[in-house]
Amino acid sequence: MTRFRIAIDGPSGSGKSTVARKVAQRLGYLYIDTGAMYRAVGLKVTREQLPWDQPDAVIEAASRARIELRAGPHGLRVILDGADVSEAIRTEAVGQAASRVSSIPGVRRILVRAQQDLGRRGGVVMEGRDIGTKVFPEAELKIFLDASEPTRARRRFAQNRDKTGALDLEGILEEIRQRDRRDRERADSPLVQARDSLYLDTSNQTVDEVVEKILKMVQVVEGKSGSG
Ligand code: DC
């Protein structure tokens, strides 16, 4: 049976991670969270206090970073230079740092190549911003997940580990707007919907409803490719 590449793109808080993880579980596919890779680089640059205004220093850090994604019993673990940073990368500050490093083309080149290697053999659900447009433009199935701004802010608020920080829902909403603007307006691989992707608004749908819709699409694609 053909093992497909499933690309799931969308803005932050659209439900990508939860949905992608579940779809991968149901299919027995590998789940790859590419945002975690940008977050790991963002964390490294922050920890090493590298100058943000010098892209070469950031690119050099990205090329030195050893990033591993390990499937564990409690979900995906993210290992940076040998240390587990799964929790440390989930703060809003690291999210902003990730968004900044991700606008540097040299950083994207390094991470995109690593992502293409991870998905080369198929059997992956990969989520991010540019998977259907750049990493795997030839993916067998492309989904673009979206949700209203208030919904996305609420989800992000629930996910953040730094709840004790100053950010309330309003603050998160503002950060989401900023980050989305940067992700959509950057010159290299901005967040755009691939023309051949399926658009799903998840604002009023449960995770399971979205997962079922995607699994049905997988069956349709399997039928078309004659491998079902
Ligand atoms: O999905 P996330 O919030 O964990 O992603 C963190 C940042 O990384 C996000 O602001 C944009 C960037 N990113 C990207 O540019 N391309 C990807 N494929 C994934 C994430």
CSV table of C-alpha atoms and ligand atoms in Angstrom, one decimal:
chain,number,residue,atom,x,y,z
A,1,MET,CA,0.0,0.0,0.0
A,2,THR,CA,1.3,3.5,-0.8
A,3,ARG,CA,2.3,5.5,2.2
A,4,PHE,CA,1.3,9.0,1.5
A,5,ARG,CA,2.6,12.4,2.6
A,6,ILE,CA,-0.1,14.4,4.2
A,7,ALA,CA,0.6,18.2,4.5
A,8,ILE,CA,-1.3,20.2,7.0
A,9,ASP,CA,-0.8,23.9,7.0
A,10,GLY,CA,-2.5,26.8,8.7
A,11,PRO,CA,-2.0,29.7,11.2
A,12,SER,CA,-1.3,29.2,14.9
A,13,GLY,CA,-4.2,28.0,16.9
A,14,SER,CA,-6.0,26.5,13.9
A,15,GLY,CA,-5.9,23.1,15.5
A,16,LYS,CA,-3.1,21.7,13.3
A,17,SER,CA,-1.0,20.0,15.9
A,18,THR,CA,-3.9,18.1,17.6
A,19,VAL,CA,-5.5,17.2,14.4
A,20,ALA,CA,-2.2,16.1,12.7
A,21,ARG,CA,-1.2,14.0,15.6
A,22,LYS,CA,-4.5,12.2,15.7
A,23,VAL,CA,-4.5,11.6,11.9
A,24,ALA,CA,-1.0,10.2,12.1
A,25,GLN,CA,-2.0,7.9,15.0
A,26,ARG,CA,-5.0,6.5,13.2
A,27,LEU,CA,-3.0,5.8,10.0
A,28,GLY,CA,0.1,4.5,11.8
A,29,TYR,CA,2.1,7.3,10.2
A,30,LEU,CA,4.9,9.4,11.5
A,31,TYR,CA,3.9,12.8,12.9
A,32,ILE,CA,6.2,15.7,12.3
A,33,ASP,CA,5.6,19.1,13.9
A,34,THR,CA,7.8,21.5,11.9
A,35,GLY,CA,6.9,24.4,14.1
A,36,ALA,CA,8.7,22.6,16.9
A,37,MET,CA,11.9,22.7,14.8
A,38,TYR,CA,11.6,26.5,14.3
A,39,ARG,CA,10.9,26.8,18.0
A,40,ALA,CA,14.0,24.8,18.9
A,41,VAL,CA,16.1,27.2,16.8
A,42,GLY,CA,14.3,30.2,18.4
A,43,LEU,CA,15.1,28.8,21.9
A,44,LYS,CA,18.8,28.2,21.0
A,45,VAL,CA,19.2,31.8,19.7
A,46,THR,CA,17.5,33.1,22.8
A,47,ARG,CA,19.6,31.0,25.2
A,48,GLU,CA,22.9,31.9,23.5
A,49,GLN,CA,21.8,35.5,23.4
A,50,LEU,CA,22.7,35.8,19.7
A,51,PRO,CA,22.1,39.2,18.0
A,52,TRP,CA,18.8,39.1,16.2
A,53,ASP,CA,20.0,41.8,13.8
A,54,GLN,CA,22.7,39.5,12.5
A,55,PRO,CA,21.1,36.8,10.4
A,56,ASP,CA,24.4,35.0,9.8
A,57,ALA,CA,24.8,34.3,13.5
A,58,VAL,CA,21.2,32.9,13.6
A,59,ILE,CA,21.8,30.8,10.5
A,60,GLU,CA,25.0,29.5,12.0
A,61,ALA,CA,23.2,28.5,15.2
A,62,ALA,CA,20.5,26.7,13.1
A,63,SER,CA,23.2,24.8,11.3
A,64,ARG,CA,24.8,23.8,14.7
A,65,ALA,CA,21.5,22.8,16.3
A,66,ARG,CA,20.9,19.1,16.6
A,67,ILE,CA,17.2,18.7,16.6
A,68,GLU,CA,15.5,15.4,17.1
A,69,LEU,CA,11.8,14.6,17.1
A,70,ARG,CA,11.1,11.4,19.1
A,71,ALA,CA,7.7,9.8,19.4
A,72,GLY,CA,7.1,9.0,23.1
A,73,PRO,CA,4.2,7.5,25.1
A,74,HIS,CA,3.1,11.0,26.0
A,75,GLY,CA,3.4,12.5,22.6
A,76,LEU,CA,6.2,14.0,20.6
A,77,ARG,CA,9.4,14.9,22.5
A,78,VAL,CA,11.7,17.5,21.1
A,79,ILE,CA,15.4,17.1,21.7
A,80,LEU,CA,17.8,20.0,21.2
A,81,ASP,CA,21.5,19.3,21.4
A,82,GLY,CA,20.8,16.2,23.5
A,83,ALA,CA,18.4,17.9,26.0
A,84,ASP,CA,14.6,17.5,26.1
A,85,VAL,CA,13.1,20.9,25.4
A,86,SER,CA,9.6,19.8,24.8
A,87,GLU,CA,8.2,22.0,27.5
A,88,ALA,CA,10.6,24.9,27.2
A,89,ILE,CA,9.7,25.6,23.5
A,90,ARG,CA,6.0,26.0,24.3
A,91,THR,CA,6.1,29.5,25.7
A,92,GLU,CA,4.7,32.5,23.8
A,93,ALA,CA,8.2,34.1,24.0
A,94,VAL,CA,9.7,31.2,22.2
A,95,GLY,CA,6.8,31.2,19.7
A,96,GLN,CA,7.7,34.8,18.8
A,97,ALA,CA,11.4,33.9,18.6
A,98,ALA,CA,10.5,31.0,16.2
A,99,SER,CA,8.5,33.3,14.1
A,100,ARG,CA,11.5,35.6,13.8
A,101,VAL,CA,14.0,32.9,13.0
A,102,SER,CA,11.6,31.5,10.4
A,103,SER,CA,11.7,34.7,8.3
A,104,ILE,CA,15.4,34.2,7.7
A,105,PRO,CA,15.8,32.3,4.4
A,106,GLY,CA,19.1,30.6,5.4
A,107,VAL,CA,17.4,29.1,8.5
A,108,ARG,CA,14.4,27.9,6.3
A,109,ARG,CA,16.8,26.2,3.9
A,110,ILE,CA,18.4,24.2,6.6
A,111,LEU,CA,15.1,23.1,8.3
A,112,VAL,CA,13.3,22.5,5.0
A,113,ARG,CA,16.0,20.1,3.9
A,114,ALA,CA,15.8,18.2,7.2
A,115,GLN,CA,12.0,18.0,6.9
A,116,GLN,CA,12.3,16.7,3.3
A,117,ASP,CA,14.6,14.0,4.6
A,118,LEU,CA,12.2,13.0,7.3
A,119,GLY,CA,9.3,12.6,4.9
A,120,ARG,CA,11.1,11.2,1.9
A,121,ARG,CA,9.8,7.7,2.4
A,122,GLY,CA,6.2,8.7,2.9
A,123,GLY,CA,3.9,7.6,5.7
A,124,VAL,CA,4.0,11.0,7.3
A,125,VAL,CA,1.7,13.7,8.5
A,126,MET,CA,3.7,16.9,8.5
A,127,GLU,CA,2.3,20.1,9.8
A,128,GLY,CA,3.5,23.7,9.5
A,129,ARG,CA,3.1,26.8,7.3
A,130,ASP,CA,4.8,25.8,4.0
A,131,ILE,CA,4.5,22.1,3.8
A,132,GLY,CA,2.1,22.0,0.9
A,133,THR,CA,3.7,24.9,-0.9
A,134,LYS,CA,7.4,24.3,-0.3
A,135,VAL,CA,8.5,21.2,1.7
A,136,PHE,CA,6.3,18.7,-0.2
A,137,PRO,CA,4.5,20.5,-3.1
A,138,GLU,CA,3.9,17.0,-4.5
A,139,ALA,CA,2.2,15.7,-1.3
A,140,GLU,CA,-0.7,13.4,-2.0
A,141,LEU,CA,-3.0,15.2,0.3
A,142,LYS,CA,-2.9,18.9,1.4
A,143,ILE,CA,-5.1,20.4,4.0
A,144,PHE,CA,-5.3,24.0,5.1
A,145,LEU,CA,-6.8,24.5,8.6
A,146,ASP,CA,-8.1,27.8,9.7
A,147,ALA,CA,-10.2,29.2,12.5
A,148,SER,CA,-11.6,32.6,13.6
A,149,GLU,CA,-9.2,34.9,15.5
A,150,PRO,CA,-11.0,34.6,18.9
A,151,THR,CA,-11.1,30.8,18.6
A,152,ARG,CA,-7.4,30.7,17.8
A,153,ALA,CA,-6.5,33.0,20.7
A,154,ARG,CA,-8.6,30.9,23.1
A,155,ARG,CA,-6.8,27.7,22.0
A,156,ARG,CA,-3.4,29.3,22.3
A,157,PHE,CA,-4.2,30.6,25.7
A,158,ALA,CA,-5.1,27.1,26.8
A,159,GLN,CA,-1.9,25.7,25.3
A,160,ASN,CA,0.6,28.1,26.7
A,161,ARG,CA,2.8,27.0,29.6
A,162,ASP,CA,3.6,30.5,30.7
A,163,LYS,CA,0.0,31.2,32.0
A,164,THR,CA,1.4,33.0,35.0
A,165,GLY,CA,3.0,35.6,32.8
A,166,ALA,CA,1.4,38.9,32.0
A,167,LEU,CA,-0.5,37.7,28.9
A,168,ASP,CA,-4.3,37.5,29.2
A,169,LEU,CA,-6.6,36.6,26.4
A,170,GLU,CA,-6.4,40.1,24.9
A,171,GLY,CA,-2.6,40.0,25.0
A,172,ILE,CA,-2.6,36.6,23.3
A,173,LEU,CA,-4.9,37.9,20.6
A,174,GLU,CA,-2.6,40.8,19.9
A,175,GLU,CA,0.5,38.5,19.7
A,176,ILE,CA,-1.4,36.1,17.4
A,177,ARG,CA,-2.2,39.0,15.1
A,178,GLN,CA,1.5,40.1,15.1
A,179,ARG,CA,2.8,36.6,14.5
A,180,ASP,CA,0.3,35.8,11.8
A,181,ARG,CA,1.1,39.1,10.1
A,182,ARG,CA,4.8,38.2,10.1
A,183,ASP,CA,4.2,34.6,8.9
A,184,ARG,CA,1.9,35.8,6.1
A,185,GLU,CA,3.9,38.7,4.9
A,186,ARG,CA,7.5,37.4,5.0
A,187,ALA,CA,9.2,37.2,1.6
A,188,ASP,CA,10.4,33.6,1.8
A,189,SER,CA,7.6,30.9,1.9
A,190,PRO,CA,4.9,33.0,3.5
A,191,LEU,CA,1.8,31.2,5.0
A,192,VAL,CA,-0.5,30.9,2.0
A,193,GLN,CA,-3.0,28.2,1.1
A,194,ALA,CA,-1.7,25.9,-1.6
A,195,ARG,CA,-4.1,26.0,-4.5
A,196,ASP,CA,-4.6,22.3,-4.5
A,197,SER,CA,-5.3,22.0,-0.8
A,198,LEU,CA,-8.6,21.4,1.0
A,199,TYR,CA,-9.7,24.3,3.2
A,200,LEU,CA,-11.3,23.5,6.6
A,201,ASP,CA,-12.5,26.0,9.1
A,202,THR,CA,-12.3,24.4,12.5
A,203,SER,CA,-13.9,27.1,14.6
A,204,ASN,CA,-17.2,25.2,15.1
A,205,GLN,CA,-16.0,21.7,14.7
A,206,THR,CA,-14.6,19.2,17.2
A,207,VAL,CA,-11.2,17.7,16.7
A,208,ASP,CA,-12.7,14.4,16.0
A,209,GLU,CA,-15.0,15.8,13.3
A,210,VAL,CA,-12.0,17.4,11.6
A,211,VAL,CA,-9.9,14.2,11.9
A,212,GLU,CA,-12.8,12.1,10.4
A,213,LYS,CA,-13.1,14.5,7.5
A,214,ILE,CA,-9.4,14.2,6.8
A,215,LEU,CA,-9.4,10.4,7.0
A,216,LYS,CA,-12.3,10.3,4.5
A,217,MET,CA,-10.1,12.4,2.2
A,218,VAL,CA,-7.3,10.0,2.6
A,219,GLN,CA,-9.6,7.2,1.5
A,220,VAL,CA,-10.6,9.2,-1.6
A,221,VAL,CA,-7.0,9.8,-2.5
A,222,GLU,CA,-6.2,6.1,-1.9
A,223,GLY,CA,-9.1,5.1,-4.2
A,224,LYS,CA,-7.8,7.4,-6.9
A,225,SER,CA,-4.3,6.1,-6.7
A,226,GLY,CA,-5.6,2.6,-6.8
A,227,SER,CA,-3.8,1.5,-3.7
A,228,GLY,CA,-6.6,1.4,-1.2
B,1,DC,O1,3.2,26.2,14.7
B,1,DC,P1,4.0,26.9,15.7
B,1,DC,O2,3.3,28.0,16.4
B,1,DC,O3,4.7,25.9,16.6
B,1,DC,O4,5.2,27.6,14.8
B,1,DC,C1,6.1,28.5,15.4
B,1,DC,C2,6.6,29.4,14.3
B,1,DC,O5,7.4,28.8,13.3
B,1,DC,C3,5.5,30.1,13.5
B,1,DC,O6,5.3,31.5,14.0
B,1,DC,C4,6.0,30.2,12.1
B,1,DC,C5,7.1,29.3,12.1
B,1,DC,N1,6.9,28.1,11.1
B,1,DC,C6,7.3,28.3,9.8
B,1,DC,O7,7.6,29.4,9.4
B,1,DC,N2,7.2,27.3,8.9
B,1,DC,C7,6.8,26.1,9.4
B,1,DC,N3,6.7,25.0,8.5
B,1,DC,C8,6.4,25.9,10.7
B,1,DC,C9,6.5,26.9,11.6
